[in-house]
Coordinates of N, CA and C in Angstrom, one line a residue:
A134 N 38.5 -54.1 -21.1 CA 38.2 -55.1 -20.1 C 39.1 -56.4 -20.4
A135 N 39.3 -56.6 -21.7 CA 40.2 -57.8 -21.9 C 41.7 -57.5 -21.4
I136 N 42.2 -56.4 -21.6 CA 43.5 -56.0 -21.1 C 43.6 -56.1 -19.6
D137 N 42.5 -55.6 -18.9 CA 42.5 -55.7 -17.5 C 42.4 -57.1 -17.0
G138 N 41.6 -57.9 -17.7 CA 41.5 -59.3 -17.3 C 42.8 -60.1 -17.4
L139 N 43.5 -59.9 -18.5 CA 44.7 -60.6 -18.7 C 45.8 -60.1 -17.7
H140 N 45.8 -58.8 -17.5 CA 46.7 -58.2 -16.5 C 46.4 -58.7 -15.1
D141 N 45.2 -58.7 -14.7 CA 44.8 -59.1 -13.3 C 45.1 -60.6 -13.1
A142 N 44.9 -61.4 -14.2 CA 45.2 -62.8 -14.1 C 46.7 -63.2 -14.1
G143 N 47.5 -62.1 -14.5 CA 48.9 -62.4 -14.5 C 49.3 -63.1 -15.8
N144 N 48.5 -63.1 -16.8 CA 48.7 -63.7 -18.1 C 49.4 -62.7 -18.9
I145 N 50.7 -62.4 -18.6 CA 51.5 -61.4 -19.3 C 51.8 -61.7 -20.7
R146 N 52.0 -63.0 -21.1 CA 52.3 -63.3 -22.4 C 51.2 -63.0 -23.3
S147 N 49.9 -63.4 -22.9 CA 48.8 -63.0 -23.7 C 48.5 -61.5 -23.7
L148 N 48.7 -60.9 -22.6 CA 48.6 -59.5 -22.5 C 49.4 -58.7 -23.5
R149 N 50.7 -59.1 -23.6 CA 51.7 -58.5 -24.4 C 51.5 -59.0 -25.9
G150 N 50.8 -60.1 -26.0 CA 50.6 -60.6 -27.4 C 49.3 -60.0 -28.0
Q151 N 48.3 -60.9 -27.7 CA 46.9 -60.6 -28.3 C 46.4 -59.3 -27.7
G152 N 46.6 -59.0 -26.4 CA 45.9 -57.8 -25.8 C 46.5 -56.5 -26.4
L153 N 47.8 -56.2 -26.1 CA 48.4 -54.9 -26.5 C 48.7 -55.0 -28.0
G154 N 49.1 -56.1 -28.5 CA 49.4 -56.3 -29.9 C 48.1 -56.0 -30.8
G155 N 47.0 -56.5 -30.3 CA 45.7 -56.4 -31.0 C 45.3 -54.9 -30.9
L156 N 45.5 -54.3 -29.7 CA 45.2 -52.8 -29.6 C 46.0 -52.0 -30.6
A157 N 47.3 -52.3 -30.7 CA 48.1 -51.6 -31.6 C 47.6 -51.7 -33.0
V158 N 47.2 -52.9 -33.5 CA 46.6 -53.0 -34.8 C 45.4 -52.1 -35.0
A159 N 44.5 -52.2 -34.0 CA 43.3 -51.4 -34.0 C 43.6 -49.9 -34.0
F160 N 44.6 -49.4 -33.3 CA 45.0 -48.0 -33.3 C 45.5 -47.7 -34.7
D161 N 46.3 -48.5 -35.3 CA 46.7 -48.2 -36.7 C 45.6 -48.0 -37.6
R162 N 44.6 -48.8 -37.5 CA 43.4 -48.7 -38.3 C 42.6 -47.5 -38.1
L163 N 42.6 -47.0 -36.8 CA 41.9 -45.8 -36.4 C 42.7 -44.5 -36.7
G164 N 43.9 -44.7 -37.1 CA 44.7 -43.5 -37.5 C 45.4 -42.9 -36.2
H165 N 45.5 -43.6 -35.2 CA 46.2 -43.2 -34.0 C 47.6 -43.8 -34.1
Y166 N 48.4 -43.3 -34.9 CA 49.7 -43.9 -35.3 C 50.7 -43.9 -34.2
D167 N 50.8 -42.8 -33.5 CA 51.9 -42.8 -32.5 C 51.6 -43.8 -31.4
A168 N 50.3 -43.9 -31.0 CA 49.9 -44.9 -29.9 C 50.1 -46.3 -30.5
A169 N 49.8 -46.5 -31.8 CA 50.0 -47.8 -32.3 C 51.5 -48.3 -32.4
A170 N 52.3 -47.3 -32.7 CA 53.7 -47.6 -32.8 C 54.3 -47.8 -31.4
T171 N 53.9 -47.1 -30.4 CA 54.3 -47.2 -29.0 C 53.9 -48.6 -28.5
L172 N 52.6 -49.0 -28.8 CA 52.1 -50.3 -28.3 C 52.8 -51.4 -29.1
M173 N 53.3 -51.2 -30.3 CA 54.0 -52.3 -31.0 C 55.3 -52.6 -30.2
G174 N 55.8 -51.7 -29.5 CA 57.0 -52.0 -28.7 C 56.7 -52.8 -27.5
T175 N 55.5 -52.8 -27.1 CA 55.1 -53.6 -25.9 C 54.8 -55.1 -26.3
F176 N 54.6 -55.3 -27.6 CA 54.2 -56.5 -28.1 C 55.2 -57.6 -27.9
E177 N 54.8 -58.8 -27.5 CA 55.6 -59.9 -27.3 C 55.3 -60.9 -28.4
P178 N 56.2 -61.2 -29.3 CA 55.8 -62.2 -30.3 C 55.4 -63.5 -29.8
G179 N 54.4 -64.1 -30.4 CA 53.8 -65.4 -30.0 C 53.1 -65.9 -31.2
P180 N 51.9 -66.4 -31.0 CA 51.0 -66.8 -32.1 C 50.8 -65.6 -33.0
S181 N 50.7 -65.9 -34.3 CA 50.6 -64.8 -35.3 C 49.3 -64.0 -34.9
L182 N 49.4 -62.7 -35.0 CA 48.3 -61.8 -34.8 C 47.9 -61.2 -36.1
L183 N 46.6 -61.5 -36.5 CA 46.1 -61.0 -37.7 C 46.3 -59.5 -37.9
G184 N 46.9 -59.2 -39.0 CA 47.1 -57.8 -39.3 C 48.3 -57.1 -38.9
L185 N 49.1 -57.9 -38.0 CA 50.3 -57.3 -37.4 C 51.3 -56.8 -38.4
Q186 N 51.7 -57.7 -39.3 CA 52.7 -57.3 -40.3 C 52.2 -56.1 -41.2
V187 N 51.0 -56.1 -41.5 CA 50.4 -55.0 -42.4 C 50.5 -53.7 -41.6
A188 N 50.1 -53.8 -40.3 CA 50.1 -52.6 -39.5 C 51.5 -52.1 -39.3
V189 N 52.5 -52.9 -39.1 CA 53.9 -52.5 -38.9 C 54.3 -51.8 -40.2
G190 N 54.1 -52.4 -41.4 CA 54.5 -51.8 -42.6 C 53.8 -50.5 -42.8
H191 N 52.5 -50.4 -42.5 CA 51.8 -49.1 -42.7 C 52.3 -48.0 -41.7
L192 N 52.6 -48.4 -40.5 CA 53.1 -47.4 -39.5 C 54.5 -46.9 -40.0
R193 N 55.3 -47.8 -40.5 CA 56.7 -47.4 -40.9 C 56.5 -46.4 -42.1
E194 N 55.5 -46.7 -43.0 CA 55.3 -45.8 -44.1 C 54.7 -44.4 -43.7
V195 N 53.8 -44.4 -42.8 CA 53.2 -43.2 -42.3 C 54.1 -42.4 -41.4
L196 N 54.8 -43.0 -40.5 CA 55.6 -42.3 -39.5 C 57.1 -42.1 -39.9
G197 N 57.5 -43.1 -40.8 CA 58.9 -43.2 -41.1 C 59.6 -44.1 -40.2
D198 N 60.6 -44.7 -40.7 CA 61.3 -45.8 -39.9 C 61.9 -45.2 -38.6
E199 N 62.5 -44.0 -38.6 CA 63.1 -43.5 -37.5 C 62.0 -43.2 -36.3
T200 N 61.0 -42.6 -36.7 CA 59.9 -42.3 -35.7 C 59.3 -43.6 -35.2
F201 N 59.0 -44.6 -36.1 CA 58.4 -45.8 -35.7 C 59.4 -46.5 -34.7
E202 N 60.6 -46.5 -35.0 CA 61.6 -47.2 -34.1 C 61.7 -46.5 -32.8
R203 N 61.7 -45.2 -32.7 CA 61.8 -44.5 -31.5 C 60.6 -44.7 -30.6
L204 N 59.4 -44.7 -31.2 CA 58.1 -44.9 -30.4 C 58.1 -46.3 -30.0
S205 N 58.4 -47.3 -30.8 CA 58.3 -48.7 -30.3 C 59.4 -49.0 -29.3
R206 N 60.5 -48.3 -29.3 CA 61.5 -48.4 -28.3 C 61.0 -47.9 -26.9
E207 N 60.2 -46.8 -27.0 CA 59.5 -46.2 -25.8 C 58.6 -47.3 -25.2
G208 N 57.8 -47.9 -26.0 CA 56.9 -49.0 -25.6 C 57.7 -50.1 -25.0
A209 N 58.7 -50.6 -25.6 CA 59.5 -51.7 -25.1 C 60.1 -51.4 -23.7
A210 N 60.4 -50.1 -23.4 CA 60.9 -49.8 -22.2 C 59.9 -49.7 -21.0
M211 N 58.7 -49.8 -21.4 CA 57.6 -49.8 -20.4 C 57.5 -51.0 -19.5
E212 N 57.3 -50.9 -18.3 CA 57.0 -52.0 -17.4 C 55.5 -52.4 -17.8
V213 N 55.1 -53.6 -17.5 CA 53.8 -54.1 -17.9 C 52.7 -53.1 -17.3
A214 N 52.7 -52.8 -16.1 CA 51.7 -51.9 -15.5 C 51.7 -50.6 -16.2
D215 N 52.8 -50.1 -16.6 CA 52.9 -48.8 -17.3 C 52.3 -48.9 -18.7
A216 N 52.5 -50.1 -19.4 CA 51.9 -50.3 -20.7 C 50.4 -50.4 -20.6
V217 N 49.9 -51.0 -19.5 CA 48.4 -51.1 -19.3 C 47.9 -49.7 -19.1
R218 N 48.5 -48.9 -18.2 CA 48.0 -47.5 -18.0 C 48.1 -46.7 -19.3
Y219 N 49.2 -46.9 -20.1 CA 49.2 -46.2 -21.4 C 48.1 -46.6 -22.3
A220 N 47.8 -47.9 -22.4 CA 46.8 -48.4 -23.2 C 45.4 -47.8 -22.8
H221 N 45.2 -47.8 -21.5 CA 43.9 -47.2 -21.0 C 43.8 -45.7 -21.4
A222 N 44.9 -45.0 -21.2 CA 44.8 -43.5 -21.6 C 44.6 -43.4 -23.1
Q223 N 45.2 -44.2 -23.9 CA 45.0 -44.0 -25.3 C 43.6 -44.5 -25.8
I224 N 43.1 -45.5 -25.0 CA 41.7 -45.9 -25.4 C 40.7 -44.8 -25.0
Q225 N 41.0 -44.1 -23.9 CA 40.1 -43.0 -23.5 C 40.2 -41.9 -24.5
L226 N 41.4 -41.6 -25.0 CA 41.5 -40.5 -26.0 C 40.7 -40.9 -27.3
A227 N 40.9 -42.1 -27.7 CA 40.2 -42.5 -28.9 C 38.7 -42.5 -28.7
R228 N 38.2 -42.9 -27.6 CA 36.7 -42.8 -27.3 C 36.2 -41.4 -27.4
T229 N 37.0 -40.5 -26.7 CA 36.7 -39.1 -26.7 C 36.6 -38.5 -28.1
E230 N 37.6 -38.9 -28.9 CA 37.6 -38.4 -30.3 C 36.4 -39.0 -31.1
L231 N 36.2 -40.3 -30.9 CA 35.0 -40.9 -31.7 C 33.7 -40.3 -31.3
L232 N 33.6 -40.0 -30.1 CA 32.3 -39.4 -29.6 C 32.1 -37.9 -29.8
G233 N 33.3 -37.3 -30.3 CA 33.2 -35.9 -30.6 C 33.2 -35.1 -29.3
E234 N 33.7 -35.6 -28.2 CA 33.8 -34.8 -27.0 C 35.0 -34.0 -26.9
S235 N 35.1 -33.0 -26.1 CA 36.3 -32.2 -25.9 C 36.8 -32.3 -24.5

């Protein structure tokens, strides 16, 4: 809902910062490393985001620098609307996994 609200309001800086950046940190913590690294590429630096540097370091360790860079480049190449759609798809996958649905 927060991502949609920011997107609908046209608040792209906050969307790319706290919205998608925060989701990337959450996905790192949940073990969804590819999604986290991809969303890191959509992140637009702004006010410091709690856990961001820890998540980046962890993702580089888990995925390797080359994979992390490739995935974050894919995220960086996304248009805003594509990044929002990607975020929604990844949220749904995580929900399905957490609820044990197939």
